[in-house]
Amino acid sequence: MLLTILAFIVVLGITITVHEFGHFAMAKLLKIRVLVFSLGFGPRLIGFTRGGTEYRLSPIPIGGYVKMAGEAYEEHKGSTDEFLSHPKWHRFLVAVAGPMMNILLAVLILTVSYMQGVSAPRYPKEPAVVGPVAAGSPAADAGLQTGDRVLSVSGNRIETWEDLEVALGTAAKDALDVEVARDGRVLPLHLEPPPDETTVDAAALGFKFPLERTIVYTVDTESPAYRAGLRDGDEILSVRKNGRTGEDYSRILNIISESEGVPLRFRVRRPGAGEDREKVWESPAPPGGRILDLTITPVRENGRVIVGFVADYPSDLQKFGVLGALTQSVRRNFELSALTFRIIGRILKGSASVKTLSGPIEIARISGSAARTGSARVFFGFLGLISLQLGVFNLLPIPILDGGVIALLLVEGILRRDLSINLKEKIVQAGFLFLILLMGFVVFNDLTKILNLDRILP
């Protein structure tokens, strides 16, 4: 719990500081007087004043703000260093600088990762062909079979496993209409996700990408698997329960998912010293290493029965020079931004569930999970993703957000006149109410996932 709180503070602290610094630096550059630079909301805890600006730390760590002179109409006295005294394009630059700093941080983090070398899984770009299907699972009950190629989910066209994951992750939980190609025919299937799952994905429905072997990518250091001795790079050869043995990835997950509180026997191969992780997917497995027998008891966490490891996938090491890394980073961040807007569009059209939205509690939980992996690359990768999402979210044309300010400035620029103060105040009030309702909704969403309330809620 303490690690989760600390990780959450670090992630939010860095992303908010970068965001507010963007506004602050641009305002200073344009000679707009900045009165307050605050990290957090609420009363001042600590701070100091320098150069006419009060720098403060406040107790509510879910945001921050930069207060500029003459930013509100009732405070505007006409001084040349006030926000409203500056031309619209100056105000536009100040508003857009915060989100852009978040996006630049995401680009920087991923650029450094590509320069160091990124192990990129192959499966997201692979065709959406179904691997093993767990017996008795929703997928099996619906008639899904190994070798089926998924063509669409709830009307969304599917080409790759990445498309499939996005479509499942944003789908409504009540039912899924899926089209698959099998033996030259197109078959419609109707899948009903289990009611006790907080999220819909391939694992929850009972099918996976076709993996030949189960190799551990990372283990949560606070999980039953880690306490029992499972480590990164281990290969799980089999899992046994009451004489029943699972050897392939799908059967292993199936046994785990039905064994909450039941000790399971894991047979594990640990790589030998100096064994090349890049060749780990060679078949058959390289000779050497140790065979270990571990007893691990699955637990329920966030609505799913787990032991606490993430499986590895065949991947390619991608390493670039500065220019190549920057190009790849920009491309990937653009793809992720476009994906965010696609998901928002699906939610607005009703083809994706609003339960997809997450808030600060879920961010805190994932921050803790990223920190517990012990991998700086995983943690900073998550930090970059949150920074990108914060930047993109703030560009949405919602009053009170930066995107709302930008939208109003653009409207006034097109009309070539200022909107009335009364109209602007009503727009801001509506935006504030919307954000309060949105925050309440995403916090409720987070709580339903953590407390597993989906079992009793519609």
Short mmCIF file of C-alpha atoms in Angstrom, two decimals:
data_model
loop_
_atom_site.label_atom_id
_atom_site.label_comp_id
_atom_site.label_asym_id
_atom_site.label_seq_id
_atom_site.Cartn_x
_atom_site.Cartn_y
_atom_site.Cartn_z
CA MET A 1 0.00 0.00 0.00
CA LEU A 2 2.79 2.44 0.92
CA LEU A 3 4.59 1.71 -2.36
CA THR A 4 1.36 2.30 -4.29
CA ILE A 5 0.85 5.67 -2.59
CA LEU A 6 4.45 6.73 -3.19
CA ALA A 7 4.37 5.62 -6.83
CA PHE A 8 1.09 7.49 -7.36
CA ILE A 9 2.56 10.67 -5.85
CA VAL A 10 5.67 10.38 -8.04
CA VAL A 11 3.68 9.78 -11.26
CA LEU A 12 1.17 12.53 -10.58
CA GLY A 13 3.82 14.88 -9.20
CA ILE A 14 6.04 14.63 -12.28
CA THR A 15 3.23 14.87 -14.85
CA ILE A 16 1.53 17.80 -13.09
CA THR A 17 4.81 19.66 -12.55
CA VAL A 18 5.70 19.30 -16.23
CA HIS A 19 2.20 20.42 -17.27
CA GLU A 20 2.09 23.50 -15.07
CA PHE A 21 5.68 24.39 -15.94
CA GLY A 22 4.58 24.58 -19.59
CA HIS A 23 1.97 27.22 -18.75
CA PHE A 24 4.37 29.01 -16.40
CA ALA A 25 7.32 29.12 -18.81
CA MET A 26 5.23 30.33 -21.74
CA ALA A 27 3.60 33.04 -19.61
CA LYS A 28 7.01 34.24 -18.43
CA LEU A 29 8.35 34.15 -21.98
CA LEU A 30 5.47 36.36 -23.16
CA LYS A 31 5.95 38.70 -20.16
CA ILE A 32 2.66 37.80 -18.48
CA ARG A 33 2.86 38.27 -14.70
CA VAL A 34 2.49 34.97 -12.83
CA LEU A 35 1.12 35.30 -9.29
CA VAL A 36 1.02 31.65 -8.14
CA PHE A 37 2.62 28.38 -9.28
CA SER A 38 0.94 25.60 -7.24
CA LEU A 39 1.39 21.85 -7.22
CA GLY A 40 -1.84 20.45 -5.78
CA PHE A 41 -5.07 22.17 -4.79
CA GLY A 42 -6.23 23.55 -1.47
CA PRO A 43 -4.48 25.71 1.13
CA ARG A 44 -0.74 26.26 0.96
CA LEU A 45 1.36 23.75 2.91
CA ILE A 46 4.80 25.13 2.17
CA GLY A 47 6.16 27.64 -0.31
CA PHE A 48 8.15 30.75 -1.03
CA THR A 49 7.91 33.90 -3.12
CA ARG A 50 10.48 34.92 -5.70
CA GLY A 51 10.32 37.40 -8.58
CA GLY A 52 6.73 38.29 -7.79
CA THR A 53 5.56 34.66 -8.04
CA GLU A 54 4.47 32.53 -5.09
CA TYR A 55 5.61 28.91 -5.45
CA ARG A 56 3.52 26.62 -3.26
CA LEU A 57 2.81 22.99 -2.46
CA SER A 58 -0.83 22.22 -1.60
CA PRO A 59 -2.35 19.11 0.02
CA ILE A 60 -4.69 17.72 -2.68
CA PRO A 61 -2.36 16.00 -5.21
CA ILE A 62 -4.79 15.52 -8.11
CA GLY A 63 -3.78 18.59 -10.08
CA GLY A 64 -2.16 21.99 -9.93
CA TYR A 65 -2.49 25.44 -11.38
CA VAL A 66 -0.76 28.61 -12.53
CA LYS A 67 -2.54 31.83 -11.54
CA MET A 68 -1.74 34.77 -13.79
CA ALA A 69 -2.48 38.45 -13.20
CA GLY A 70 -5.72 39.62 -14.80
CA GLU A 71 -6.76 36.08 -15.75
CA ALA A 72 -10.34 36.60 -14.51
CA TYR A 73 -12.45 39.44 -15.91
CA GLU A 74 -13.26 40.83 -12.46
CA GLU A 75 -9.50 41.06 -11.73
CA HIS A 76 -8.54 42.63 -15.06
CA LYS A 77 -7.31 46.20 -14.51
CA GLY A 78 -5.80 46.81 -17.93
CA SER A 79 -2.11 46.47 -17.03
CA THR A 80 0.03 45.36 -19.97
CA ASP A 81 1.42 42.36 -18.04
CA GLU A 82 -2.04 40.88 -17.38
CA PHE A 83 -3.27 37.77 -19.17
CA LEU A 84 -6.36 39.38 -20.72
CA SER A 85 -4.32 42.37 -21.92
CA HIS A 86 -2.33 40.13 -24.25
CA PRO A 87 -3.46 39.23 -27.78
CA LYS A 88 -5.42 36.03 -28.37
CA TRP A 89 -2.49 34.22 -29.93
CA HIS A 90 -0.45 34.82 -26.75
CA ARG A 91 -3.27 33.36 -24.65
CA PHE A 92 -3.52 30.45 -27.08
CA LEU A 93 0.19 29.69 -26.65
CA VAL A 94 -0.08 29.79 -22.84
CA ALA A 95 -3.08 27.43 -22.90
CA VAL A 96 -1.52 24.92 -25.30
CA ALA A 97 1.92 24.92 -23.62
CA GLY A 98 0.82 22.74 -20.68
CA PRO A 99 -0.55 19.81 -22.70
CA MET A 100 2.34 20.06 -25.16
CA MET A 101 4.87 19.72 -22.33
CA ASN A 102 3.14 16.50 -21.25
CA ILE A 103 3.25 15.18 -24.80
CA LEU A 104 6.91 16.17 -25.12
CA LEU A 105 7.71 14.31 -21.88
CA ALA A 106 6.05 11.18 -23.29
CA VAL A 107 8.06 11.54 -26.51
CA LEU A 108 11.29 12.04 -24.54
CA ILE A 109 10.75 8.96 -22.34
CA LEU A 110 10.00 6.71 -25.31
CA THR A 111 12.91 8.18 -27.30
CA VAL A 112 15.33 7.23 -24.50
CA SER A 113 13.76 3.75 -24.38
CA TYR A 114 14.24 3.24 -28.13
CA MET A 115 17.86 4.41 -27.85
CA GLN A 116 18.50 1.87 -25.08
CA GLY A 117 16.65 -0.86 -26.95
CA VAL A 118 12.98 -1.80 -26.74
CA SER A 119 11.80 -5.39 -26.75
CA ALA A 120 8.69 -5.11 -28.92
CA PRO A 121 6.22 -8.03 -28.75
CA ARG A 122 5.30 -9.37 -32.15
CA TYR A 123 1.75 -10.43 -31.36
CA PRO A 124 -0.03 -6.99 -31.39
CA LYS A 125 0.67 -6.67 -35.11
CA GLU A 126 -0.12 -10.33 -35.84
CA PRO A 127 -3.46 -11.32 -37.39
CA ALA A 128 -6.18 -11.85 -34.77
CA VAL A 129 -6.01 -15.65 -34.89
CA VAL A 130 -7.31 -17.43 -31.81
CA GLY A 131 -4.96 -19.66 -29.83
CA PRO A 132 -6.04 -22.27 -27.27
CA VAL A 133 -9.60 -21.86 -25.96
CA ALA A 134 -10.23 -22.83 -22.35
CA ALA A 135 -12.90 -25.50 -21.86
CA GLY A 136 -16.03 -24.19 -20.16
CA SER A 137 -15.10 -20.56 -20.84
CA PRO A 138 -17.47 -17.99 -22.40
CA ALA A 139 -15.46 -18.26 -25.63
CA ALA A 140 -15.85 -22.04 -25.72
CA ASP A 141 -19.56 -21.84 -24.85
CA ALA A 142 -20.07 -19.41 -27.75
CA GLY A 143 -18.37 -21.81 -30.17
CA LEU A 144 -15.02 -20.04 -30.62
CA GLN A 145 -12.33 -22.47 -31.76
CA THR A 146 -8.56 -22.53 -32.02
CA GLY A 147 -7.55 -21.21 -35.44
CA ASP A 148 -10.56 -18.90 -35.86
CA ARG A 149 -9.68 -15.48 -37.20
CA VAL A 150 -11.65 -12.66 -35.56
CA LEU A 151 -13.09 -10.26 -38.16
CA SER A 152 -15.18 -7.90 -36.01
CA VAL A 153 -16.30 -7.23 -32.44
CA SER A 154 -19.58 -5.36 -31.87
CA GLY A 155 -19.33 -3.86 -35.35
CA ASN A 156 -15.69 -2.78 -35.02
CA ARG A 157 -13.46 -4.20 -37.76
CA ILE A 158 -10.56 -6.33 -36.51
CA GLU A 159 -7.28 -6.87 -38.37
CA THR A 160 -4.67 -7.48 -35.66
CA TRP A 161 -4.47 -8.60 -32.05
CA GLU A 162 -4.00 -4.95 -31.08
CA ASP A 163 -7.34 -4.13 -32.74
CA LEU A 164 -8.91 -7.07 -30.90
CA GLU A 165 -7.58 -6.01 -27.49
CA VAL A 166 -8.85 -2.45 -27.96
CA ALA A 167 -12.29 -3.62 -29.13
CA LEU A 168 -12.66 -6.03 -26.20
CA GLY A 169 -11.30 -3.58 -23.65
CA THR A 170 -13.77 -0.87 -24.64
CA ALA A 171 -16.78 -3.11 -25.21
CA ALA A 172 -19.93 -3.15 -23.11
CA LYS A 173 -19.87 -5.95 -20.57
CA ASP A 174 -23.31 -7.40 -21.19
CA ALA A 175 -22.67 -9.14 -24.53
CA LEU A 176 -20.37 -9.21 -27.54
CA ASP A 177 -21.32 -9.92 -31.14
CA VAL A 178 -18.25 -11.40 -32.81
CA GLU A 179 -17.67 -12.46 -36.41
CA VAL A 180 -14.98 -15.04 -37.17
CA ALA A 181 -13.60 -16.64 -40.31
CA ARG A 182 -13.42 -20.45 -40.24
CA ASP A 183 -12.77 -22.78 -43.17
CA GLY A 184 -13.73 -20.11 -45.70
CA ARG A 185 -16.97 -19.22 -43.92
CA VAL A 186 -17.91 -16.17 -41.84
CA LEU A 187 -19.65 -17.19 -38.61
CA PRO A 188 -21.49 -14.91 -36.16
CA LEU A 189 -20.88 -15.71 -32.48
CA HIS A 190 -22.46 -14.26 -29.35
CA LEU A 191 -20.17 -14.08 -26.30
CA GLU A 192 -21.34 -13.26 -22.80
CA PRO A 193 -18.51 -12.09 -20.49
CA PRO A 194 -18.53 -13.59 -16.98
CA PRO A 195 -20.31 -11.28 -14.50
CA ASP A 196 -17.48 -11.39 -11.95
CA GLU A 197 -14.89 -9.92 -14.34
CA THR A 198 -14.11 -6.22 -13.92
CA THR A 199 -12.67 -5.90 -17.43
CA VAL A 200 -13.34 -7.67 -20.70
CA ASP A 201 -10.32 -9.09 -22.48
CA ALA A 202 -9.30 -12.29 -24.22
CA ALA A 203 -8.18 -13.90 -20.95
CA ALA A 204 -11.52 -13.14 -19.27
CA LEU A 205 -13.35 -14.71 -22.20
CA GLY A 206 -11.10 -17.77 -22.12
CA PHE A 207 -8.80 -17.52 -25.13
CA LYS A 208 -5.28 -16.28 -25.74
CA PHE A 209 -2.73 -15.56 -28.42
CA PRO A 210 -1.27 -18.89 -29.61
CA LEU A 211 1.84 -19.26 -27.44
CA GLU A 212 3.97 -22.38 -27.64
CA ARG A 213 5.57 -21.94 -24.22
CA THR A 214 4.85 -20.08 -20.95
CA ILE A 215 7.85 -17.89 -20.14
CA VAL A 216 7.63 -15.37 -17.32
CA TYR A 217 8.28 -11.77 -18.32
CA THR A 218 7.89 -10.21 -14.88
CA VAL A 219 6.64 -11.14 -11.40
CA ASP A 220 4.89 -8.76 -8.98
CA THR A 221 7.18 -8.62 -5.95
CA GLU A 222 4.19 -8.63 -3.57
CA SER A 223 2.45 -11.59 -5.22
CA PRO A 224 2.08 -15.24 -4.16
CA ALA A 225 4.22 -16.24 -7.16
CA TYR A 226 7.17 -14.11 -6.02
CA ARG A 227 6.90 -15.29 -2.41
CA ALA A 228 6.94 -18.90 -3.63
CA GLY A 229 10.13 -18.30 -5.62
CA LEU A 230 8.96 -17.64 -9.21
CA ARG A 231 11.28 -15.20 -10.98
CA ASP A 232 11.58 -13.24 -14.23
CA GLY A 233 12.75 -15.47 -17.08
CA ASP A 234 11.47 -18.73 -15.56
CA GLU A 235 9.58 -21.08 -17.88
CA ILE A 236 6.45 -22.69 -16.44
CA LEU A 237 6.45 -26.26 -17.71
CA SER A 238 3.26 -27.38 -16.01
CA VAL A 239 0.73 -26.68 -13.27
CA ARG A 240 -0.86 -29.53 -11.34
CA LYS A 241 -4.07 -29.61 -9.32
CA ASN A 242 -5.51 -32.82 -7.85
CA GLY A 243 -3.90 -35.00 -10.51
CA ARG A 244 -4.95 -32.68 -13.34
CA THR A 245 -2.07 -31.12 -15.25
CA GLY A 246 -1.94 -28.11 -17.56
CA GLU A 247 1.08 -27.63 -19.80
CA ASP A 248 0.06 -25.05 -22.39
CA TYR A 249 -0.51 -21.39 -21.52
CA SER A 250 -4.27 -21.52 -21.87
CA ARG A 251 -4.68 -24.58 -19.60
CA ILE A 252 -2.26 -23.11 -17.06
CA LEU A 253 -4.33 -19.92 -16.84
CA ASN A 254 -7.52 -21.95 -16.74
CA ILE A 255 -6.34 -23.97 -13.74
CA ILE A 256 -5.17 -20.82 -11.95
CA SER A 257 -8.46 -19.00 -12.55
CA GLU A 258 -10.53 -21.77 -10.94
CA SER A 259 -8.23 -22.34 -7.94
CA GLU A 260 -8.65 -19.37 -5.60
CA GLY A 261 -7.12 -20.32 -2.25
CA VAL A 262 -6.05 -23.78 -3.51
CA PRO A 263 -2.29 -24.59 -3.47
CA LEU A 264 -1.02 -25.51 -6.96
CA ARG A 265 2.17 -27.34 -7.92
CA PHE A 266 4.21 -25.44 -10.51
CA ARG A 267 7.05 -27.18 -12.35
CA VAL A 268 9.45 -24.47 -13.51
CA ARG A 269 12.62 -24.38 -15.58
CA ARG A 270 15.06 -21.68 -14.50
CA PRO A 271 17.54 -20.62 -17.24
CA GLY A 272 21.19 -21.42 -16.72
CA ALA A 273 23.75 -18.74 -15.97
CA GLY A 274 24.54 -16.64 -19.01
CA GLU A 275 21.63 -18.00 -21.06
CA ASP A 276 20.68 -15.45 -23.72
CA ARG A 277 17.18 -14.07 -23.07
CA GLU A 278 16.96 -13.06 -26.74
CA LYS A 279 17.07 -16.75 -27.72
CA VAL A 280 14.58 -17.86 -25.10
CA TRP A 281 11.91 -18.60 -27.72
CA GLU A 282 14.05 -21.09 -29.63
CA SER A 283 12.38 -24.49 -29.85
CA PRO A 284 13.16 -26.83 -28.32
CA ALA A 285 14.26 -25.04 -25.16
CA PRO A 286 18.05 -24.72 -24.81
CA PRO A 287 19.65 -27.39 -22.61
CA GLY A 288 20.73 -26.64 -19.06
CA GLY A 289 19.11 -24.69 -16.30
CA ARG A 290 17.38 -26.06 -13.19
CA ILE A 291 14.00 -27.70 -12.73
CA LEU A 292 12.13 -26.38 -9.69
CA ASP A 293 8.88 -27.45 -8.05
CA LEU A 294 7.02 -24.53 -6.47
CA THR A 295 3.76 -24.42 -4.53
CA ILE A 296 1.75 -21.27 -5.29
CA THR A 297 -1.72 -20.41 -3.97
CA PRO A 298 -3.78 -18.15 -6.27
CA VAL A 299 -5.57 -15.12 -4.79
CA ARG A 300 -8.37 -12.88 -6.04
CA GLU A 301 -7.29 -9.36 -6.96
CA ASN A 302 -9.42 -6.76 -8.74
CA GLY A 303 -12.00 -9.34 -9.69
CA ARG A 304 -9.58 -11.90 -11.15
CA VAL A 305 -7.88 -14.96 -9.65
CA ILE A 306 -4.12 -14.62 -10.17
CA VAL A 307 -0.74 -15.73 -8.89
CA GLY A 308 1.06 -12.55 -9.97
CA PHE A 309 3.12 -13.06 -13.13
CA VAL A 310 2.97 -11.66 -16.66
CA ALA A 311 3.85 -14.00 -19.49
CA ASP A 312 6.44 -13.08 -22.10
CA TYR A 313 5.75 -13.08 -25.82
CA PRO A 314 8.04 -13.55 -28.81
CA SER A 315 9.57 -10.16 -29.43
CA ASP A 316 12.12 -8.29 -31.47
CA LEU A 317 14.75 -5.99 -29.98
CA GLN A 318 14.44 -2.53 -31.52
CA LYS A 319 17.38 -0.19 -30.96
CA PHE A 320 17.90 3.13 -32.75
CA GLY A 321 20.17 6.12 -32.91
CA VAL A 322 18.95 9.52 -31.72
CA LEU A 323 17.07 10.48 -34.90
CA GLY A 324 15.60 7.02 -35.44
CA ALA A 325 14.55 6.76 -31.79
CA LEU A 326 12.89 10.18 -31.95
CA THR A 327 11.05 9.23 -35.15
CA GLN A 328 9.81 5.95 -33.65
CA SER A 329 8.76 7.70 -30.44
CA VAL A 330 6.76 10.37 -32.29
CA ARG A 331 5.10 7.69 -34.43
CA ARG A 332 4.15 5.52 -31.43
CA ASN A 333 2.87 8.45 -29.36
CA PHE A 334 0.80 9.59 -32.34
CA GLU A 335 -0.68 6.06 -32.61
CA LEU A 336 -1.53 6.05 -28.89
CA SER A 337 -3.10 9.52 -29.12
CA ALA A 338 -5.18 8.48 -32.12
CA LEU A 339 -6.22 5.36 -30.22
CA THR A 340 -7.40 7.52 -27.31
CA PHE A 341 -9.58 9.62 -29.62
CA ARG A 342 -10.93 6.46 -31.28
CA ILE A 343 -11.96 5.08 -27.90
CA ILE A 344 -13.61 8.38 -26.95
CA GLY A 345 -15.44 8.34 -30.27
CA ARG A 346 -16.68 4.80 -29.65
CA ILE A 347 -17.91 5.78 -26.19
CA LEU A 348 -19.82 8.74 -27.64
CA LYS A 349 -21.34 6.50 -30.35
CA GLY A 350 -22.29 3.88 -27.77
CA SER A 351 -20.15 1.10 -29.26
CA ALA A 352 -17.78 1.15 -26.26
CA SER A 353 -18.60 1.02 -22.57
CA VAL A 354 -18.20 4.10 -20.36
CA LYS A 355 -16.83 1.66 -17.77
CA THR A 356 -13.62 1.80 -19.80
CA LEU A 357 -12.88 5.17 -18.18
CA SER A 358 -10.54 5.12 -15.18
CA GLY A 359 -9.60 7.73 -12.59
CA PRO A 360 -7.04 8.47 -9.89
CA ILE A 361 -7.63 5.28 -7.88
CA GLU A 362 -6.96 3.05 -10.88
CA ILE A 363 -3.92 5.17 -11.82
CA ALA A 364 -2.62 4.71 -8.26
CA ARG A 365 -3.15 0.95 -8.45
CA ILE A 366 -1.34 0.60 -11.78
CA SER A 367 1.44 2.94 -10.55
CA GLY A 368 1.99 0.60 -7.62
CA SER A 369 1.99 -2.46 -9.87
CA ALA A 370 4.53 -0.82 -12.19
CA ALA A 371 6.74 0.09 -9.23
CA ARG A 372 6.54 -3.42 -7.76
CA THR A 373 7.96 -4.95 -10.93
CA GLY A 374 11.26 -3.36 -9.92
CA SER A 375 11.81 -2.36 -13.55
CA ALA A 376 12.66 1.29 -14.18
CA ARG A 377 11.71 0.79 -17.82
CA VAL A 378 8.21 -0.44 -16.92
CA PHE A 379 7.67 2.39 -14.43
CA PHE A 380 8.90 5.15 -16.72
CA GLY A 381 6.95 3.64 -19.61
CA PHE A 382 3.79 3.96 -17.51
CA LEU A 383 4.81 7.51 -16.53
CA GLY A 384 5.15 8.41 -20.21
CA LEU A 385 1.75 6.92 -21.00
CA ILE A 386 0.04 8.87 -18.19
CA SER A 387 1.79 12.07 -19.29
CA LEU A 388 0.57 11.52 -22.85
CA GLN A 389 -2.99 10.83 -21.66
CA LEU A 390 -2.94 13.95 -19.47
CA GLY A 391 -1.80 16.04 -22.42
CA VAL A 392 -4.41 14.60 -24.78
CA PHE A 393 -7.21 14.90 -22.20
CA ASN A 394 -6.41 18.56 -21.54
CA LEU A 395 -6.67 19.30 -25.27
CA LEU A 396 -10.30 18.15 -25.35
CA PRO A 397 -12.65 21.12 -25.94
CA ILE A 398 -14.18 20.95 -22.47
CA PRO A 399 -14.72 24.32 -20.75
CA ILE A 400 -12.33 24.88 -17.80
CA LEU A 401 -9.72 22.58 -19.38
CA ASP A 402 -6.94 23.98 -21.58
CA GLY A 403 -8.79 22.63 -24.62
CA GLY A 404 -11.86 24.63 -23.61
CA VAL A 405 -9.81 27.83 -23.41
CA ILE A 406 -8.30 27.07 -26.81
CA ALA A 407 -11.74 26.36 -28.32
CA LEU A 408 -13.17 29.66 -27.02
CA LEU A 409 -10.19 31.59 -28.37
CA LEU A 410 -10.61 29.94 -31.77
CA VAL A 411 -14.35 30.72 -31.83
CA GLU A 412 -13.67 34.36 -30.94
CA GLY A 413 -10.96 34.49 -33.58
CA ILE A 414 -13.33 33.16 -36.24
CA LEU A 415 -16.13 35.54 -35.16
CA ARG A 416 -13.63 38.40 -34.84
CA ARG A 417 -15.25 39.53 -31.62
CA ASP A 418 -15.23 38.55 -27.95
CA LEU A 419 -18.09 36.53 -26.54
CA SER A 420 -19.97 38.20 -23.70
CA ILE A 421 -18.59 37.77 -20.18
CA ASN A 422 -21.96 36.39 -19.06
CA LEU A 423 -21.91 33.69 -21.76
CA LYS A 424 -18.32 32.74 -20.95
CA GLU A 425 -19.15 32.42 -17.26
CA LYS A 426 -22.07 30.11 -18.04
CA ILE A 427 -19.86 27.99 -20.31
CA VAL A 428 -17.20 27.71 -17.58
CA GLN A 429 -19.83 26.79 -14.97
CA ALA A 430 -21.19 24.06 -17.24
CA GLY A 431 -17.67 22.76 -17.82
CA PHE A 432 -16.94 22.74 -14.10
CA LEU A 433 -20.14 20.79 -13.39
CA PHE A 434 -19.29 18.31 -16.15
CA LEU A 435 -15.80 17.72 -14.73
CA ILE A 436 -17.16 17.20 -11.21
CA LEU A 437 -19.65 14.64 -12.52
CA LEU A 438 -16.94 12.99 -14.64
CA MET A 439 -14.57 12.77 -11.67
CA GLY A 440 -17.30 11.24 -9.53
CA PHE A 441 -18.09 8.72 -12.26
CA VAL A 442 -14.50 7.58 -12.84
CA VAL A 443 -13.88 7.27 -9.08
CA PHE A 444 -17.03 5.13 -8.87
CA ASN A 445 -15.71 3.08 -11.81
CA ASP A 446 -12.40 2.58 -9.99
CA LEU A 447 -14.16 1.46 -6.82
CA THR A 448 -16.31 -1.07 -8.69
CA LYS A 449 -13.10 -2.63 -10.06
CA ILE A 450 -11.25 -2.69 -6.74
CA LEU A 451 -14.22 -3.81 -4.60
CA ASN A 452 -15.53 -6.15 -7.32
CA LEU A 453 -18.92 -4.42 -7.22
CA ASP A 454 -19.62 -5.52 -10.79
CA ARG A 455 -20.95 -8.75 -9.30
CA ILE A 456 -23.93 -6.94 -7.78
CA LEU A 457 -24.27 -3.87 -10.01
CA PRO A 458 -25.94 -3.89 -13.45
#
